[in-house]
mmCIF file of C-alpha atoms in Angstrom:
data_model
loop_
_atom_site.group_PDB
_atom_site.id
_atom_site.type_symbol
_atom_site.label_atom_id
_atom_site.label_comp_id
_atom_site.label_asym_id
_atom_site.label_seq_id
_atom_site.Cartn_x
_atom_site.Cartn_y
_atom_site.Cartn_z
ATOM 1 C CA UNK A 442 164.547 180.622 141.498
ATOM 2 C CA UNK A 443 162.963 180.611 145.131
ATOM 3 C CA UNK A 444 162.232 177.526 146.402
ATOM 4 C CA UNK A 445 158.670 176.856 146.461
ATOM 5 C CA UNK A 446 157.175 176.380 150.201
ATOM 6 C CA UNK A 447 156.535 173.242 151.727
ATOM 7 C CA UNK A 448 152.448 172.914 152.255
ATOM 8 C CA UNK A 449 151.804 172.821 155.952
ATOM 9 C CA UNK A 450 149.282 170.006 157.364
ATOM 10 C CA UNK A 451 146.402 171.151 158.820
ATOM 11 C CA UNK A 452 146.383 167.916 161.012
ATOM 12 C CA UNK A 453 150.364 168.282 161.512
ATOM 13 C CA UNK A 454 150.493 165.048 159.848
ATOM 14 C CA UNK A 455 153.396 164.280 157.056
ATOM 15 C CA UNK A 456 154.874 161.707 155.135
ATOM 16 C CA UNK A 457 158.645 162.505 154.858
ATOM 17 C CA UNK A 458 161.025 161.010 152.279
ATOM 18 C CA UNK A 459 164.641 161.238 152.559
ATOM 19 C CA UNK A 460 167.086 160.258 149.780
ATOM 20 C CA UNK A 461 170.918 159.691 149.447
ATOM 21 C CA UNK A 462 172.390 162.352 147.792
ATOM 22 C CA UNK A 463 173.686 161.535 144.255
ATOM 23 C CA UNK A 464 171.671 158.258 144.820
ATOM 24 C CA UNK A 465 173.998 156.875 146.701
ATOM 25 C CA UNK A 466 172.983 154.318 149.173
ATOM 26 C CA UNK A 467 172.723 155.897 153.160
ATOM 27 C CA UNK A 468 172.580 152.746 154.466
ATOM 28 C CA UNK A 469 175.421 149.972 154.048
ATOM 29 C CA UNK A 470 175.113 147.320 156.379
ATOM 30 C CA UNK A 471 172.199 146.418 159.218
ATOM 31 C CA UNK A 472 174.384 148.122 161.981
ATOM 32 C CA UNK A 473 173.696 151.240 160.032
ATOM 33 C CA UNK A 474 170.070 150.714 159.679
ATOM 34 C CA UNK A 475 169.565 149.809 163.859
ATOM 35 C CA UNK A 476 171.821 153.265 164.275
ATOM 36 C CA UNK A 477 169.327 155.620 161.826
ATOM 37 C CA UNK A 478 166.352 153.806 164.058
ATOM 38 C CA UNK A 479 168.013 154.515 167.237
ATOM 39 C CA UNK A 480 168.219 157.964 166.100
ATOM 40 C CA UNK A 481 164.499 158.135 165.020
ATOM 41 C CA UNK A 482 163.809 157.199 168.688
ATOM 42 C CA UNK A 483 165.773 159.286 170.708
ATOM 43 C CA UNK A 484 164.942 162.415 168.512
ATOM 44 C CA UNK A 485 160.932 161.137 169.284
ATOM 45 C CA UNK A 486 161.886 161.041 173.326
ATOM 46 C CA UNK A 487 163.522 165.190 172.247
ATOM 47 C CA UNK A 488 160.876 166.556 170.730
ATOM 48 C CA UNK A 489 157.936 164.573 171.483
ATOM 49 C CA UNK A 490 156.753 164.127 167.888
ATOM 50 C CA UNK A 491 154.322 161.234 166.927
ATOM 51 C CA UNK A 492 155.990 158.536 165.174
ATOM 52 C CA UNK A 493 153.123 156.506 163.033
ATOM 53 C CA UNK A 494 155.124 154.701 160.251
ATOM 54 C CA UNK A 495 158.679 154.252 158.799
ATOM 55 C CA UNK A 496 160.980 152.587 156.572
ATOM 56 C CA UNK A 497 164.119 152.505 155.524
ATOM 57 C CA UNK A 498 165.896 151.221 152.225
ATOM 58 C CA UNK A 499 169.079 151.349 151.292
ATOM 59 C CA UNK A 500 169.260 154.812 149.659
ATOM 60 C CA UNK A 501 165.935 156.356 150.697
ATOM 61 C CA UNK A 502 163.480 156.488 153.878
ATOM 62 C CA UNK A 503 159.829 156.411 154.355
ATOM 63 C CA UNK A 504 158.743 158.535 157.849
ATOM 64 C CA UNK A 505 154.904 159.199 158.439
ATOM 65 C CA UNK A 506 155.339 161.558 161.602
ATOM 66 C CA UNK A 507 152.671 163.885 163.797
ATOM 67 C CA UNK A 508 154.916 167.286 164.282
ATOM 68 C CA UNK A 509 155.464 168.972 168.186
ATOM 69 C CA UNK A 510 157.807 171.109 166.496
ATOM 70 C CA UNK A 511 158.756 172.812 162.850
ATOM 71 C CA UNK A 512 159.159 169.476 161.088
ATOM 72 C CA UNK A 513 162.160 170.351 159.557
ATOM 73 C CA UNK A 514 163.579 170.591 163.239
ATOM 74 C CA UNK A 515 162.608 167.138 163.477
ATOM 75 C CA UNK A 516 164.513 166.018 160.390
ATOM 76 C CA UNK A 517 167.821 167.325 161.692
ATOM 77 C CA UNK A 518 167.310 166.016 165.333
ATOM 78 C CA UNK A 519 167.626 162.830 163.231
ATOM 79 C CA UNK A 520 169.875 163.203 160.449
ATOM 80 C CA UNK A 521 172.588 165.438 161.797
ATOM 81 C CA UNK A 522 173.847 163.190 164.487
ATOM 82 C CA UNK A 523 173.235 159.989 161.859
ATOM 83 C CA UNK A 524 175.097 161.596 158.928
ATOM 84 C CA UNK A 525 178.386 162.339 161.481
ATOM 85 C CA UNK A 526 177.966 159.283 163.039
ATOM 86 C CA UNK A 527 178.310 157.554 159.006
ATOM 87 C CA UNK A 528 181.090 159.983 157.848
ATOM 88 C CA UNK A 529 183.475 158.809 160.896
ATOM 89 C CA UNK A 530 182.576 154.777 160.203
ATOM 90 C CA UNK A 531 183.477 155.269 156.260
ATOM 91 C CA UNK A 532 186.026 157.747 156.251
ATOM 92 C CA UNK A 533 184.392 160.064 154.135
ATOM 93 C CA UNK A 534 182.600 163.765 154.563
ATOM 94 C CA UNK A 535 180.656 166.217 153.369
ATOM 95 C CA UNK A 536 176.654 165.923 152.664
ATOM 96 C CA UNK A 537 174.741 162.090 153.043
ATOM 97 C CA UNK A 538 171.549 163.168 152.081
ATOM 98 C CA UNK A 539 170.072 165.185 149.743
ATOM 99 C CA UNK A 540 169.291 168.956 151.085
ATOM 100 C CA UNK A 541 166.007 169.333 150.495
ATOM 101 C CA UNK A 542 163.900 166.849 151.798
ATOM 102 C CA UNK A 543 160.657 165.669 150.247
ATOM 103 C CA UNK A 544 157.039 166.171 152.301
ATOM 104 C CA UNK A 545 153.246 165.919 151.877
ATOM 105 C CA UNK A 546 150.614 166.714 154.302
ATOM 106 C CA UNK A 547 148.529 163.917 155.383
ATOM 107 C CA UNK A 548 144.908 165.775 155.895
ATOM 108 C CA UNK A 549 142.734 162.842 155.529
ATOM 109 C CA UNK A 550 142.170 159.430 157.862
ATOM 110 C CA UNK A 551 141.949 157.365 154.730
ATOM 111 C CA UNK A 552 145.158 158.993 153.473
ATOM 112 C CA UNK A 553 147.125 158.233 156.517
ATOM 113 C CA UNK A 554 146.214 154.384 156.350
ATOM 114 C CA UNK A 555 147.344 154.378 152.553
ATOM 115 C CA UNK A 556 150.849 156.311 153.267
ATOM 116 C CA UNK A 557 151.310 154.063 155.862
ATOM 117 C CA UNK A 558 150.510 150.708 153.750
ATOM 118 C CA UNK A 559 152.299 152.503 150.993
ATOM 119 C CA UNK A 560 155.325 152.752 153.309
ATOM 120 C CA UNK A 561 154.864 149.109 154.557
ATOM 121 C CA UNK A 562 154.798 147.626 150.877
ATOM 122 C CA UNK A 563 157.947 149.702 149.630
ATOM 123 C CA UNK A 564 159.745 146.778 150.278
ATOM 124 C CA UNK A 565 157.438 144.264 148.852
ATOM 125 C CA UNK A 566 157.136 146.288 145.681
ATOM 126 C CA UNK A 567 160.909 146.452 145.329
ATOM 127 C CA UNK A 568 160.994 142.954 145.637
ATOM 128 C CA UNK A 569 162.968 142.230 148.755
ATOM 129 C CA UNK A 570 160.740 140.208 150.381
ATOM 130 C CA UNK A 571 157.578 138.620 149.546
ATOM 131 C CA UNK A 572 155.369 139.819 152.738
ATOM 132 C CA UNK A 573 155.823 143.420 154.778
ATOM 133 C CA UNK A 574 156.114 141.361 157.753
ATOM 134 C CA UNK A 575 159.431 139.895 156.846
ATOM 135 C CA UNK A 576 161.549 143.085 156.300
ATOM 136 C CA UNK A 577 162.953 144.081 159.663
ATOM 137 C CA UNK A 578 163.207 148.027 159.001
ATOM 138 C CA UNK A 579 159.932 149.430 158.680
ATOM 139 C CA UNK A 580 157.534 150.381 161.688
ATOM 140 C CA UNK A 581 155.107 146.801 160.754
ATOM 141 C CA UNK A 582 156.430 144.541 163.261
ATOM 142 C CA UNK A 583 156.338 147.507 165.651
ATOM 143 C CA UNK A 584 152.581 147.406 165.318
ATOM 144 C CA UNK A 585 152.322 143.822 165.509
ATOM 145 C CA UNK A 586 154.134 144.015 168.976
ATOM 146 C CA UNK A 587 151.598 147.035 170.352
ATOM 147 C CA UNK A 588 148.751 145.094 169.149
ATOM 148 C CA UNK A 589 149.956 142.164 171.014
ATOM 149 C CA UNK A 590 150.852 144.232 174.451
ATOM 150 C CA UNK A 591 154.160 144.451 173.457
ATOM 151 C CA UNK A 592 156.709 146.919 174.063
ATOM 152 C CA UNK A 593 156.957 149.551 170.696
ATOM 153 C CA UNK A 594 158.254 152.614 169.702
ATOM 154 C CA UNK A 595 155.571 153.435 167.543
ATOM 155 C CA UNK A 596 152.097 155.892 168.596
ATOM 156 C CA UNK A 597 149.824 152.889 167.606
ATOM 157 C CA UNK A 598 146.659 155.063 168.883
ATOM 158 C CA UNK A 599 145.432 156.804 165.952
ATOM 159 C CA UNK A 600 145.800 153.924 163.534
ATOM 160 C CA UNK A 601 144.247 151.543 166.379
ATOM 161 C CA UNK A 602 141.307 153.701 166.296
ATOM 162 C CA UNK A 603 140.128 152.768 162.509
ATOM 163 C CA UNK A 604 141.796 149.136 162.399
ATOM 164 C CA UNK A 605 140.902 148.108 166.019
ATOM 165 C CA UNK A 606 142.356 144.765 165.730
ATOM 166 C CA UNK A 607 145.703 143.247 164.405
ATOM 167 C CA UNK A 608 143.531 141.183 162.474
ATOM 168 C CA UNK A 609 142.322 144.142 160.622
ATOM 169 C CA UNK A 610 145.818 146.350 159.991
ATOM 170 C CA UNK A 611 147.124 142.836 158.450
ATOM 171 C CA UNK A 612 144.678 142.360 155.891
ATOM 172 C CA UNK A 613 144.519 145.746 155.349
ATOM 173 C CA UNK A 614 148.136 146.337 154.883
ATOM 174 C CA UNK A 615 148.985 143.594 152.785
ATOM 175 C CA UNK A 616 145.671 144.473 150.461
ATOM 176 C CA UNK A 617 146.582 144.486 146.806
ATOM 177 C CA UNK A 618 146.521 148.133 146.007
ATOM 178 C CA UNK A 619 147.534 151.230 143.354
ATOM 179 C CA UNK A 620 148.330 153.333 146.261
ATOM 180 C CA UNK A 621 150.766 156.627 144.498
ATOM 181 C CA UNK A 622 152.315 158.395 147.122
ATOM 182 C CA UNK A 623 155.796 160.730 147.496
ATOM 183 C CA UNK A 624 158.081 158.366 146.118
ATOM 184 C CA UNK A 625 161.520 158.107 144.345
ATOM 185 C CA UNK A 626 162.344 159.440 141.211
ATOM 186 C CA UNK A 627 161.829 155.895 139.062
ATOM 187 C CA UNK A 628 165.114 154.457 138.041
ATOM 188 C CA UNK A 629 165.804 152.286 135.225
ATOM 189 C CA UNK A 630 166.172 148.265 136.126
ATOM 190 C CA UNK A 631 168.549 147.036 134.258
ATOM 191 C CA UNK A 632 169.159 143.104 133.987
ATOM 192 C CA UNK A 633 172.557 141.519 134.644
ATOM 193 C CA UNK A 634 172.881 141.127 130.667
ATOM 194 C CA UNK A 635 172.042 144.648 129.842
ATOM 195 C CA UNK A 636 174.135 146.686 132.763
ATOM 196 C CA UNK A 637 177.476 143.911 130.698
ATOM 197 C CA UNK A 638 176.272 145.571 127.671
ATOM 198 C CA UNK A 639 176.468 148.724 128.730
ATOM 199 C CA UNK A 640 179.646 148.447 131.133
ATOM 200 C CA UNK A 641 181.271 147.046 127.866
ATOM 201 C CA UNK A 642 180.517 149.966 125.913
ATOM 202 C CA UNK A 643 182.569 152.486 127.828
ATOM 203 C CA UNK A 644 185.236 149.761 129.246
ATOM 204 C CA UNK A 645 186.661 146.466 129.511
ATOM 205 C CA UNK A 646 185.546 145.176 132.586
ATOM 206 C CA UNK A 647 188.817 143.160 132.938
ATOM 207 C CA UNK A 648 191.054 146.475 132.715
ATOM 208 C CA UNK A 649 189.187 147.097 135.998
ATOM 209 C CA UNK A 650 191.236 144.719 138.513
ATOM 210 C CA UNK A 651 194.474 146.557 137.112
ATOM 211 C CA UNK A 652 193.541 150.090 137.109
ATOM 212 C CA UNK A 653 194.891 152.376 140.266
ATOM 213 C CA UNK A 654 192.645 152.374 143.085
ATOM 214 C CA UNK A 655 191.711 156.002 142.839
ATOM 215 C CA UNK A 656 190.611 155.458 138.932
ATOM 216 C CA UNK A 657 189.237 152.312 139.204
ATOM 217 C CA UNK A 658 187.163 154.226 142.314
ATOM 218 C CA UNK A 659 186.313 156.885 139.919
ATOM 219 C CA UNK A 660 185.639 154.738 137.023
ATOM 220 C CA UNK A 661 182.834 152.399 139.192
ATOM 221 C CA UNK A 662 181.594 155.385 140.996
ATOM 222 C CA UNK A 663 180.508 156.831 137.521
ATOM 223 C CA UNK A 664 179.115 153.763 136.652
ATOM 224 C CA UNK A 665 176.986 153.251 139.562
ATOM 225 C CA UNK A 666 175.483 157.301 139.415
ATOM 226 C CA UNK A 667 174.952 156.509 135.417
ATOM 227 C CA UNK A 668 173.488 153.101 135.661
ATOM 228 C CA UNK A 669 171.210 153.356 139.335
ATOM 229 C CA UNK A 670 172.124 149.604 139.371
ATOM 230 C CA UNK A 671 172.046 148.521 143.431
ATOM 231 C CA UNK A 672 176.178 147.507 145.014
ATOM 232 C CA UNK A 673 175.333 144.053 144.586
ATOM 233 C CA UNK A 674 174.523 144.109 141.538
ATOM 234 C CA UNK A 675 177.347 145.865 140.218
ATOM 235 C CA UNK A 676 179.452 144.053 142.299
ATOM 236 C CA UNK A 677 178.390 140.609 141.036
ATOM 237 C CA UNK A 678 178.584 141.954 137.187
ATOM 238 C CA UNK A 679 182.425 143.658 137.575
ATOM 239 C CA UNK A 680 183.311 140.433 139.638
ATOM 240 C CA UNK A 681 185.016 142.488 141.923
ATOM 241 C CA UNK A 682 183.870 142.296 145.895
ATOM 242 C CA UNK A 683 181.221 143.879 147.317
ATOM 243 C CA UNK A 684 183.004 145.832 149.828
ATOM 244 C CA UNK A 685 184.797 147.773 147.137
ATOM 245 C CA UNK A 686 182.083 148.916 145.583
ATOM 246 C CA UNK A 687 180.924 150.327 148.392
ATOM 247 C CA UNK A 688 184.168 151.987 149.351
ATOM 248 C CA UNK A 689 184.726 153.609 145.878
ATOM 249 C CA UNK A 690 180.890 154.819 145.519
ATOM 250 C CA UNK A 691 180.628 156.218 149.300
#
């Protein structure tokens, strides 16, 4: 079956979402995070797109962008380069992110300030932090330093022109809300207690420690795709360190 086409943006406006293929986390450690950003930067200076909003977790990320070019152009200029620069620092190959990347047009003004609060809570709603202003990887604190005079890499203009003061984005960024944008497919929490339960089902957790590396790689790899559980939490129920979790499900 064709793939259906992507809707073009009358405004060239678009939130982007790109995932980890498999679900597998693209991002394991802050150096990786500060690399993707870099990335997102020089590929703005390239191609001269807008940059209005972004944020990245650890297996997906958030970009609200204003195209100069095809935006799918835009996506590699940032990916390509990121996904080599990951393969050589984990020793692995082959495809980081899913192919097809997810879009939607932004046509409207009021749209754009929900995506880009939408994109500023993901972290909030996920329950990493408390308040958008503490997570260091999406474009908020970026705004906070244009609104104060300070250097940014974010186009500040367009949002500046409906919230005219910082005063304003805050309160209206950190508004309760039911905001549903493009989003992750939802995947299933599962409490410390219940991922035991259903770890014991299939093995004995213990068997683990003694298994060779390749199946005991195998073996939590197929846990972690089955289960959408996060490394650390998998880590901390197996009892084995976090590090090799990550190895064995890169």
């Amino acid at each position: 079956m064709a793939r259906q086409a992507r809707k073009r943006s009358s405004t060239g406006i678009y939130h982007i979402m790109l995932r980890g293929i498999d679900r597998r986390n693209i991002f394991l450690d802050d150096k990786d995070k500060l690399q993707f950003v870099d990335r997102i930067i020089k590929a703005k200076q390239a191609a001269g797109f807008k940059l209005y909003g972004y944020c990245l977790m650890d297996n997906h990320v958030h970009l609200l962008i204003g195209e100069s070019e095809e935006i799918g152009t835009s996506i590699k200029r940032i990916t390509v380069g990121y996904v080599q620069w990951h393969n050589t620092k984990y020793g692995r190959t082959g495809h980081l992110f899913q192919n097809r990347f997810l879009s939607e047009p932004v046509e409207k003004e009021s749209y754009l300030l929900n995506v880009l609060r939408y994109i500023h809570q993901n972290p909030v709603k996920a329950g990493i932090v408390k308040h958008a202003v503490n997570y260091p990887w999406s474009s908020y604190s970026q705004y906070k330093s244009a609104y104060q005079d300070k250097s940014s890499h974010i186009d500040e203009q367009l949002i500046k022109a409906y919230l005219s003061e910082l005063d304003n984005f805050e309160e209206y960024m950190n508004a309760l809300n039911d905001d549903e944008c493009l989003d992750v497919e939802p995947v299933q929490k599962y409490t410390d207690a219940m991922l035991i339960n259903i770890i014991q089902s299939q093995i004995n957790a213990d068997d683990l420690k003694d298994m060779p590396i390749a199946k005991r790689n195998k073996v939590i790899k197929e846990l972690y795709q089955q289960t959408g559980t996060s490394v650390r939490q998998l880590a901390r129920v197996l009892g084995i360190g976090k590090s090799i979790i990550e190895r064995a499900v890169k």
